[in-house]
CSV table of C-alpha atoms in Angstrom, one decimal:
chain,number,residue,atom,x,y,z
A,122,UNK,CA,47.4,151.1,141.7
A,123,UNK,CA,44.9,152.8,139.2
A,124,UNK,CA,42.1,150.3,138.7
A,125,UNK,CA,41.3,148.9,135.0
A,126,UNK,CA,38.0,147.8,134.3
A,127,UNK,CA,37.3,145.6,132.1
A,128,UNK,CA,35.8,147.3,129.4
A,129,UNK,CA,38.8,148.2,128.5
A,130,UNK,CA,39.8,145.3,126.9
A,131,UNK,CA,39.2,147.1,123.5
A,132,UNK,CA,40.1,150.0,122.4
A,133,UNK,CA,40.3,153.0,119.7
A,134,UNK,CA,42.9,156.3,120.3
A,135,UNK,CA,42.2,158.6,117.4
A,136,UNK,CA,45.1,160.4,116.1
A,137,UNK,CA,43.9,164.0,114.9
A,138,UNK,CA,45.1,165.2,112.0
A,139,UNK,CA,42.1,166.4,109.6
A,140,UNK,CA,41.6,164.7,106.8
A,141,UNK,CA,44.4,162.0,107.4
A,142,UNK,CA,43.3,161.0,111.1
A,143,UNK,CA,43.4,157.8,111.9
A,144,UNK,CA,42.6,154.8,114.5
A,145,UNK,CA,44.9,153.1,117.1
A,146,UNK,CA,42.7,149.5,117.2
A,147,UNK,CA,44.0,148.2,120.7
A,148,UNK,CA,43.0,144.7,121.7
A,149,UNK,CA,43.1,141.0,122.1
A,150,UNK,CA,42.4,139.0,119.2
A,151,UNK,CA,42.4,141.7,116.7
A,152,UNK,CA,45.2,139.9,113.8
A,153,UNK,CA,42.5,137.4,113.0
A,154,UNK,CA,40.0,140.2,112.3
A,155,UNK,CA,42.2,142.6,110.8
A,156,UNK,CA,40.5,141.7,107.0
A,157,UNK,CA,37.5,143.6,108.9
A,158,UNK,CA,39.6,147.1,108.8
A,159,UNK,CA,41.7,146.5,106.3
A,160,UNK,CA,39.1,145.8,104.1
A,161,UNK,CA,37.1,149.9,103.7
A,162,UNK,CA,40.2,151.0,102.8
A,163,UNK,CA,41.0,149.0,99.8
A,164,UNK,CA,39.8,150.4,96.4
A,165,UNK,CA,40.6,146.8,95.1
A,166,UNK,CA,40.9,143.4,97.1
A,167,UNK,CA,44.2,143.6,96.8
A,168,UNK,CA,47.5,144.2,99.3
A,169,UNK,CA,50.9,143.5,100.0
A,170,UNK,CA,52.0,142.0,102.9
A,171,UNK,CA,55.5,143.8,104.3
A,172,UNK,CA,57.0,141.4,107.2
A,173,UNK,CA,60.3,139.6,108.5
A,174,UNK,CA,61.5,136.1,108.9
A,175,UNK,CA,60.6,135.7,112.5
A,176,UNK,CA,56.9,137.5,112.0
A,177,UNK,CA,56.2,135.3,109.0
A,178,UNK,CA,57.0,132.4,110.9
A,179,UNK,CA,54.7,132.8,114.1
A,180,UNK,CA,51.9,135.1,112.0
A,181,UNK,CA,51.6,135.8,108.5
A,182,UNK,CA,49.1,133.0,107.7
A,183,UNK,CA,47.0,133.7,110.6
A,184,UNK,CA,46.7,137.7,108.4
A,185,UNK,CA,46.6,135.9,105.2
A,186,UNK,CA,43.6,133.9,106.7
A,187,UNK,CA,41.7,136.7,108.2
A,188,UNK,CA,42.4,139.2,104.8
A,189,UNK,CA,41.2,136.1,103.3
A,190,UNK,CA,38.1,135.6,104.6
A,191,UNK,CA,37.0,139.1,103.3
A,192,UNK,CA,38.0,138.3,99.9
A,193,UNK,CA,41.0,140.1,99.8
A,194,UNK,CA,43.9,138.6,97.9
A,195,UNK,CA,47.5,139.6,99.4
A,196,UNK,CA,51.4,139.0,98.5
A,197,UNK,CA,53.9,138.3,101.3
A,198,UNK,CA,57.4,140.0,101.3
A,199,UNK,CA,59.0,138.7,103.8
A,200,UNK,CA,62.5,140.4,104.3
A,201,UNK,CA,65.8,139.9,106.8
A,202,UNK,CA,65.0,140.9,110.4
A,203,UNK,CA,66.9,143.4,112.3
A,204,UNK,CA,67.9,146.8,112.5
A,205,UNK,CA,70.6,146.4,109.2
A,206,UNK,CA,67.3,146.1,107.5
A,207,UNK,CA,66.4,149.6,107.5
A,208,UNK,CA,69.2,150.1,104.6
A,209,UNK,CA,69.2,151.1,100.9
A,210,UNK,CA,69.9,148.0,100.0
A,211,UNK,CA,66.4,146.5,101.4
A,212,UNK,CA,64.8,149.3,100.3
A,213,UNK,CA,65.7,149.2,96.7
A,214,UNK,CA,65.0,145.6,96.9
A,215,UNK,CA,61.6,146.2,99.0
A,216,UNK,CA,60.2,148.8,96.3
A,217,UNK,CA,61.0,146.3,93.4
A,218,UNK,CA,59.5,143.5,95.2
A,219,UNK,CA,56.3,146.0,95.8
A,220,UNK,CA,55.8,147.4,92.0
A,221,UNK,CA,56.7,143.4,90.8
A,222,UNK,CA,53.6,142.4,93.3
A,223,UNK,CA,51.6,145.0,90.8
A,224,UNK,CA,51.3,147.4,93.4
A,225,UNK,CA,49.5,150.7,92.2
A,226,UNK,CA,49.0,154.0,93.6
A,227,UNK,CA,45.8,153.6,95.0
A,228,UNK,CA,46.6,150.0,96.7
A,229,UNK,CA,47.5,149.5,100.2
A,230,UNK,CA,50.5,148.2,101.4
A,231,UNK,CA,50.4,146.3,105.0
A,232,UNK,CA,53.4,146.7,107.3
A,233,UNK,CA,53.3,143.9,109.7
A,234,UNK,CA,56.0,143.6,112.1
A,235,UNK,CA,58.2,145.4,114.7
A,236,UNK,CA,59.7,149.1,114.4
A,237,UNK,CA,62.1,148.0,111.5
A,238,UNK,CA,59.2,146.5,109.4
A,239,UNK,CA,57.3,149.8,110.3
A,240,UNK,CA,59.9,152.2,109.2
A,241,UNK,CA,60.7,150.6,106.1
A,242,UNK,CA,57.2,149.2,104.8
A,243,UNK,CA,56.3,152.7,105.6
A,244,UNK,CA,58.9,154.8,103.8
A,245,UNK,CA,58.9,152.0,100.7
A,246,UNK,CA,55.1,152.6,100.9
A,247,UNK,CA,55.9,156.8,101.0
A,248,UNK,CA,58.0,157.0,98.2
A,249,UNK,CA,56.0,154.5,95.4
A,250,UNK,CA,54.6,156.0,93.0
A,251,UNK,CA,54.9,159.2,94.8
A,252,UNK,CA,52.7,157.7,97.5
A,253,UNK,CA,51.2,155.0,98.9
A,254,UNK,CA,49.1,154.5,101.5
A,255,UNK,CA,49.6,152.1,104.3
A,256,UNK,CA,48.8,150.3,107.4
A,257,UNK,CA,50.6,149.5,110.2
A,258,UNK,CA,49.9,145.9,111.9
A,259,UNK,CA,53.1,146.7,114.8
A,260,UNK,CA,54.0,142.9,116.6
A,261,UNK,CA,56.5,144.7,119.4
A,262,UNK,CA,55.8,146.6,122.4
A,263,UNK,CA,58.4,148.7,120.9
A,264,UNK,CA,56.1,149.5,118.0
A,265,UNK,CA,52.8,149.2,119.1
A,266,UNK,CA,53.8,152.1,121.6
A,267,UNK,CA,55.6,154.1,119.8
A,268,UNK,CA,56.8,153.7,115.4
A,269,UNK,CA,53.7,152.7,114.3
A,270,UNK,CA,52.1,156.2,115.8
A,271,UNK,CA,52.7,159.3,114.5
A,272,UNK,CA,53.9,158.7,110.6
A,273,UNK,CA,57.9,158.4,111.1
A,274,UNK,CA,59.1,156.4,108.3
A,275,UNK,CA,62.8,156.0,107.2
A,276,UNK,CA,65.9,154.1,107.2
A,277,UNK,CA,69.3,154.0,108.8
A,278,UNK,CA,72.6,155.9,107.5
A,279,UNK,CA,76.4,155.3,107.8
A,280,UNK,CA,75.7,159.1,109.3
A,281,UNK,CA,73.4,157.8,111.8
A,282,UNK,CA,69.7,156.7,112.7
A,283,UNK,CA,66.9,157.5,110.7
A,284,UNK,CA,68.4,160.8,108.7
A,285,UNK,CA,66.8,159.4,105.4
A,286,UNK,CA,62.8,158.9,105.6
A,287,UNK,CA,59.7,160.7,105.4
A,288,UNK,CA,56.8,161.8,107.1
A,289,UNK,CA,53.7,159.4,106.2
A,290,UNK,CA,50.9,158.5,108.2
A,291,UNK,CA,49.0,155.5,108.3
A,292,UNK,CA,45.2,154.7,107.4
A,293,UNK,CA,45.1,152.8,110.9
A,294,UNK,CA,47.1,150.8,113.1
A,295,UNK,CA,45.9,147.6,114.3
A,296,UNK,CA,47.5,146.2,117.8
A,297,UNK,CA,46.7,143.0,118.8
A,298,UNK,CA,48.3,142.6,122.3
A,299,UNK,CA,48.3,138.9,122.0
A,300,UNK,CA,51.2,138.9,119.5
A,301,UNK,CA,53.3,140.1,122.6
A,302,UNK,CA,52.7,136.7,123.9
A,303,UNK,CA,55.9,135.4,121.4
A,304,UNK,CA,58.2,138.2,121.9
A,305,UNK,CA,61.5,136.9,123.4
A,306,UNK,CA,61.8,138.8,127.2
A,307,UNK,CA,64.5,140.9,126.2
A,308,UNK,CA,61.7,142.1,123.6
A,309,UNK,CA,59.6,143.0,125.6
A,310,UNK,CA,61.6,144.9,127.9
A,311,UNK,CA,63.2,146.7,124.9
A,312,UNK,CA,59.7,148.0,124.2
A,313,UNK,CA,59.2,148.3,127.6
A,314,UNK,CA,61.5,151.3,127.6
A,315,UNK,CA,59.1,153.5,125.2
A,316,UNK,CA,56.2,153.0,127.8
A,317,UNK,CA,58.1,154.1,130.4
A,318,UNK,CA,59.1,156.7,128.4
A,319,UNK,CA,55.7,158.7,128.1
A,320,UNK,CA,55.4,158.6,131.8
A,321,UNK,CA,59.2,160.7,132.4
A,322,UNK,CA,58.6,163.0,129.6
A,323,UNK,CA,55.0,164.0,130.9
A,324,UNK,CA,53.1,162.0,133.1
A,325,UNK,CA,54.6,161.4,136.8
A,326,UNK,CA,51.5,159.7,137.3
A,327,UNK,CA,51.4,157.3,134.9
A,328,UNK,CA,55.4,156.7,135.6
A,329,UNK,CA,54.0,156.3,139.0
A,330,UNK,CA,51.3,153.5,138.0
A,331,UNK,CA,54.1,151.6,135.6
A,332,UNK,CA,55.8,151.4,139.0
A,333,UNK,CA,53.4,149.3,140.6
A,334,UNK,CA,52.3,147.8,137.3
A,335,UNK,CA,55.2,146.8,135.5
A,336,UNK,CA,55.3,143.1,136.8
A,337,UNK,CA,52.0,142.4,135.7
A,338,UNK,CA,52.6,144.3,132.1
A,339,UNK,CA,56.0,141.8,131.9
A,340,UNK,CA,54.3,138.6,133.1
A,341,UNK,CA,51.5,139.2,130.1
A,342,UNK,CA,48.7,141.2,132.2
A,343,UNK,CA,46.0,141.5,129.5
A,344,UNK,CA,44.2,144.6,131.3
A,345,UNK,CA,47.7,145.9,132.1
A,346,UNK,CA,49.1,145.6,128.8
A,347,UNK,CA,46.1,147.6,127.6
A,348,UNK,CA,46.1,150.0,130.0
A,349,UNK,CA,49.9,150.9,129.3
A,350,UNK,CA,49.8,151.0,125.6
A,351,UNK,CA,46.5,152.8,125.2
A,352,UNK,CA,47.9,155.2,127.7
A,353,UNK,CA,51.4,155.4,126.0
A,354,UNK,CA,49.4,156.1,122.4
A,355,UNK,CA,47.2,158.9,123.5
A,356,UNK,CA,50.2,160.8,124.6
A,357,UNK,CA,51.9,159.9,121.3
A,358,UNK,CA,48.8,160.9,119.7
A,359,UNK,CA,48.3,164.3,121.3
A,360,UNK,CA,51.6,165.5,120.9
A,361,UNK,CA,51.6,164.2,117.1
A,362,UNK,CA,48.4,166.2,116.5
A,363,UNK,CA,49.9,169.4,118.1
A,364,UNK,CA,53.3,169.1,116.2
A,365,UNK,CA,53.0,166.5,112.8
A,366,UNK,CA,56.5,167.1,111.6
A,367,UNK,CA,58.5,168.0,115.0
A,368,UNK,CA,59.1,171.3,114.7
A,369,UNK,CA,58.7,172.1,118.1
A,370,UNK,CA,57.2,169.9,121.1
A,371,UNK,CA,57.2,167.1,119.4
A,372,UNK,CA,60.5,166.3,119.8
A,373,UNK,CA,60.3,165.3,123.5
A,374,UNK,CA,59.3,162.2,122.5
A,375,UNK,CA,62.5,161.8,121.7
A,376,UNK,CA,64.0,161.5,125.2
A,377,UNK,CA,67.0,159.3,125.6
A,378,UNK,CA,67.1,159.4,122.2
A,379,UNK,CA,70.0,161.2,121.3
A,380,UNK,CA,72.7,159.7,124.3
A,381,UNK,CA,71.1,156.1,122.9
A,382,UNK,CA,71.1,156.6,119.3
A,383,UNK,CA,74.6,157.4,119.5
A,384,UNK,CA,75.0,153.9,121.5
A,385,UNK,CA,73.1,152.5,119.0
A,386,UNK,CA,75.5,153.5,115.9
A,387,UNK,CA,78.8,153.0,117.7
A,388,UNK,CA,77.7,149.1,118.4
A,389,UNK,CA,76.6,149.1,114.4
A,390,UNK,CA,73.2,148.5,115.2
A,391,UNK,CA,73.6,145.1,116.3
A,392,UNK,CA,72.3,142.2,118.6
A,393,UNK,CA,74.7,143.6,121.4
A,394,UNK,CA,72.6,146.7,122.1
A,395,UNK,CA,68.3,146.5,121.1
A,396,UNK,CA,67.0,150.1,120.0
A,397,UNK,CA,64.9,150.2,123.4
A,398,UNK,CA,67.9,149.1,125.3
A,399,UNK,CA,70.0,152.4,123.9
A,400,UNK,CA,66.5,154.6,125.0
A,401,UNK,CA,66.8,152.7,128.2
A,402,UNK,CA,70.1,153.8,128.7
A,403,UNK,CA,69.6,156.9,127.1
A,404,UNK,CA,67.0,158.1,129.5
A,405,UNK,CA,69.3,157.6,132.6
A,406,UNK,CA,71.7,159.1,131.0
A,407,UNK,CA,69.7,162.2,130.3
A,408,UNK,CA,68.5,162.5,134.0
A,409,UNK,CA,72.0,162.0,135.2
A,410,UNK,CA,73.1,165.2,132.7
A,411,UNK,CA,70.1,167.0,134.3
A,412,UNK,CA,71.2,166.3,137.8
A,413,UNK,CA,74.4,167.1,137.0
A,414,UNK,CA,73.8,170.7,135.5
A,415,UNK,CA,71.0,170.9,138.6
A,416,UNK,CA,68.2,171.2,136.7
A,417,UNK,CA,66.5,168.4,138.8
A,418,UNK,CA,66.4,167.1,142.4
A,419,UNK,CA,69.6,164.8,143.2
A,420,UNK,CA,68.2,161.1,143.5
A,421,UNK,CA,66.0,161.6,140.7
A,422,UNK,CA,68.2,160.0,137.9
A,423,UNK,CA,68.3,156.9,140.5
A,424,UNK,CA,64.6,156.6,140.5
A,425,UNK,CA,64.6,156.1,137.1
A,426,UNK,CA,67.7,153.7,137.0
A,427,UNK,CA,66.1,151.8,139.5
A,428,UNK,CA,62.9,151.1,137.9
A,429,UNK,CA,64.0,150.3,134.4
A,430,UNK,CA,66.8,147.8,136.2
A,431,UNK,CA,63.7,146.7,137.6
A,432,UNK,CA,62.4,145.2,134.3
A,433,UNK,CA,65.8,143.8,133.0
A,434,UNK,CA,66.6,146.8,131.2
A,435,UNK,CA,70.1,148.1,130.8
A,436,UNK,CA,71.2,151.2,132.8
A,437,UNK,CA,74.3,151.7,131.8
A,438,UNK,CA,77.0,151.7,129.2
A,439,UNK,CA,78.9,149.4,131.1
A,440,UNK,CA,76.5,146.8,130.2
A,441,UNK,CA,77.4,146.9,126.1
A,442,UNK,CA,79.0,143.6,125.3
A,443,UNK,CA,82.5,145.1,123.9
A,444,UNK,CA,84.4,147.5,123.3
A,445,UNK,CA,82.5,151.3,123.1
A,446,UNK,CA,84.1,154.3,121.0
A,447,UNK,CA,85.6,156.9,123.1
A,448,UNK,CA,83.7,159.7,124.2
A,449,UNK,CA,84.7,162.1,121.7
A,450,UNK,CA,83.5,159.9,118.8
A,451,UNK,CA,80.4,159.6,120.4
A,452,UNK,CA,79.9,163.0,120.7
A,453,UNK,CA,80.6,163.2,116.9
A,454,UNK,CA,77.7,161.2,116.1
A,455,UNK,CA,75.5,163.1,118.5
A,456,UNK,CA,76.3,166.3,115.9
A,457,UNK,CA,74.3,164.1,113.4
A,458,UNK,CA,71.7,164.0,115.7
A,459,UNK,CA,68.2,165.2,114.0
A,460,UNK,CA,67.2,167.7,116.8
A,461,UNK,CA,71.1,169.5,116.4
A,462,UNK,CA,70.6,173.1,114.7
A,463,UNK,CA,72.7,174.8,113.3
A,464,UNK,CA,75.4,172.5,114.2
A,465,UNK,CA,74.6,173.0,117.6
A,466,UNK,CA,73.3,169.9,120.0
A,467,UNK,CA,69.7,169.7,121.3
A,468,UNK,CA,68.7,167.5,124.1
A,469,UNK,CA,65.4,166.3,126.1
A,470,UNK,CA,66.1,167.1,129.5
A,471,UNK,CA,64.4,166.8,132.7
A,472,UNK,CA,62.9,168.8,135.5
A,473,UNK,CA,61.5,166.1,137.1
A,474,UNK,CA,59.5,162.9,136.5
A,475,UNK,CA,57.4,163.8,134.1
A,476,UNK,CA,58.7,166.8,133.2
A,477,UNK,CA,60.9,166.9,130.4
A,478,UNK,CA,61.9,170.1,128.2
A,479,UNK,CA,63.7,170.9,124.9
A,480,UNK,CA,67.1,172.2,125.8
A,481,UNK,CA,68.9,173.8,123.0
A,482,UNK,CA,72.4,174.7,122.3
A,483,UNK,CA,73.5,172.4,125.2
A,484,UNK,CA,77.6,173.2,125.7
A,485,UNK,CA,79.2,170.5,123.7
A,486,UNK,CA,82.0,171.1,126.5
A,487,UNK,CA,79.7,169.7,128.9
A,488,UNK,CA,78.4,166.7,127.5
A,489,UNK,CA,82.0,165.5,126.3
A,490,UNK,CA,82.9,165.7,130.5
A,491,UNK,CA,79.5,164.1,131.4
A,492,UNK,CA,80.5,161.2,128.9
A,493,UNK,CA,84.0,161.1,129.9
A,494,UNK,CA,82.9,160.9,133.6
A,495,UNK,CA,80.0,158.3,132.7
A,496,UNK,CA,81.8,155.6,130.6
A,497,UNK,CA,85.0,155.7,132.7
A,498,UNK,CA,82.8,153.6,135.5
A,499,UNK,CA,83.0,150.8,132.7
């Protein structure tokens, strides 16, 4: 197991993109301090506070204290939790709430909460007044590894996942690993899946090291828990820098993606399937296709399976609570998928662990009989 000293019980990932780079704060303790970053980027002492129910509840005054203490004054918005969030509806309400607050173009808006919170605060923040900036304050593994980095901002369609949003990136994002301690288990191991996640894309080493480590990450491992997000974000962060707006490489980060955002629409984006549970069984998914067209070693697809079982995540569609949309309607909503071209389907596939590629124009023939095979072991 790679040792962690502890030095690295703090830490700063730059994210370089010119003029608009930005920080990834990583640490213990950081929410009661965040009035110490927030604060140089204010042009007044004034900010809005974007959160949820359950964030407000276990947080918001502990920010509202610390934003205090540098003088800053703030308004809470607290909306619904949950992925049904990310609609028009909360957004129309969200930007009213925002330009009611007095919000000007040359404020800050906070978003402080998971990867719904995130999206929307973000795209709200993109599209007042032309622009806003923001900063991220993510409270889920989910987003401090993965939606608070790299500027993807949006909301959810009847069409699919996140076809209406913008690209905007934050001033900073602040991650305070303690605010894991509250997260429900299933949570965590929904975020869990993005971590795991950088390590099968790119790094069979680090996959390697989450192996032995993942325990310790679950159980609360402060040094771990660093370790694993820090590690998580600089591979966010490089491949952000080298493709912004995912025109080309960036797109592997979406691995799993498109199998487990098409999960994620057919159960309505609901309780019985968390976003990092659809990635989780997105993943396994997409090594099983790649074994199965032999672009990687049999067994490999079982590796991963066994590992993310390992942490309490689900493996397979069998383990949806209901009834699941044949495979041809599934397929349909992969066509809305963001990567597909020209009406043709583009998936991350694997070599290896750790080494994932872009496939494009993947036979639509193919996955239907892959999906037909896979959910008829429900």
């Amino acid at each position: 197991m790679t040792d962690i000293n502890a030095a690295e019980r703090r830490e700063n990932v730059p994210v370089a993109l010119g003029d608009r780079s930005y920080d990834i704060h990583i640490g213990e303790g950081l929410l009661a301090k965040a009035g110490e970053v927030v604060a140089p980027f204010l042009k007044r002492p004034i900010t809005a506070i974007v959160t949820d129910e359950n964030v407000a509840k276990a947080h918001l005054a502990t920010l509202e204290r610390a934003l205090a203490a540098k003088g800053i004054r703030s308004t809470a918005i607290v909306m619904p939790p949950g992925e049904k969030t990310k609609s028009y509806q909360h957004l129309a309400e969200l930007c009213d709430k925002l330009l009611g607050a007095g919000i000007e173009r040359r404020d800050r808006i906070i978003a402080f909460g998971g990867g719904v919170i995130g999206d929307l605060a973000g795209f709200a923040a993109a599209i007042l007044r032309r622009g806003v900036d923001f900063i991220q304050i993510p409270t889920t593994l989910l987003s401090q590894v993965d939606s608070s980095v790299g500027g993807k901002t949006g909301i959810n369609s009847a069409h699919g996942k996140n076809l209406i949003g913008a690209f905007h990136q934050p001033l900073a994002v602040i991650t305070d690993i303690s605010l894991l301690d509250t997260l429900p288990r299933r949570e965590l191991a929904a975020g869990y899946a993005e971590v795991a996640k950088y390590g099968l894309l790119g790094d069979a080493g680090f996959f390697e090291w989450l192996e032995g480590s993942a325990p310790a990450i679950m159980r609360g491992d402060s040094q771990a828990r660093i370790h694993a997000i820090r590690k998580s974000c600089e591979a966010k962060a490089q491949i952000v820098a080298e493709d912004e707006h995912e025109t080309g490489v960036r797109a592997l980060l979406n691995l799993g993606h498109t199998f487990g955002h098409a999960l994620e629409s057919a159960t309505g984006y609901s309780q019985r399937l968390l976003h990092g549970e659809g990635v989780s069984i997105g993943m396994v998914q997409a090594f099983r296709f790649s074994e199965r067209q032999n672009l990687c070693a049999p067994g490999t697809a079982e590796r991963v399976a066994r590992h993310l079982k390992g942490v309490g995540l689900p493996i397979h569609a069998s383990q949806i609570p209901g009834e699941l949309p044949p495979p041809a309607t599934l397929l349909e909503i992969m066509r809305q998928d963001k990567k597909a071209q020209g009406g043709k389907l583009t998936f991350i596939l694997a070599r290896g662990i750790g080494e994932a590629f872009i496939a494009k124009d993947v036979p639509e023939h193919d996955v239907l009989n892959f999906l037909t095979e896979d959910l008829r072991q429900r």
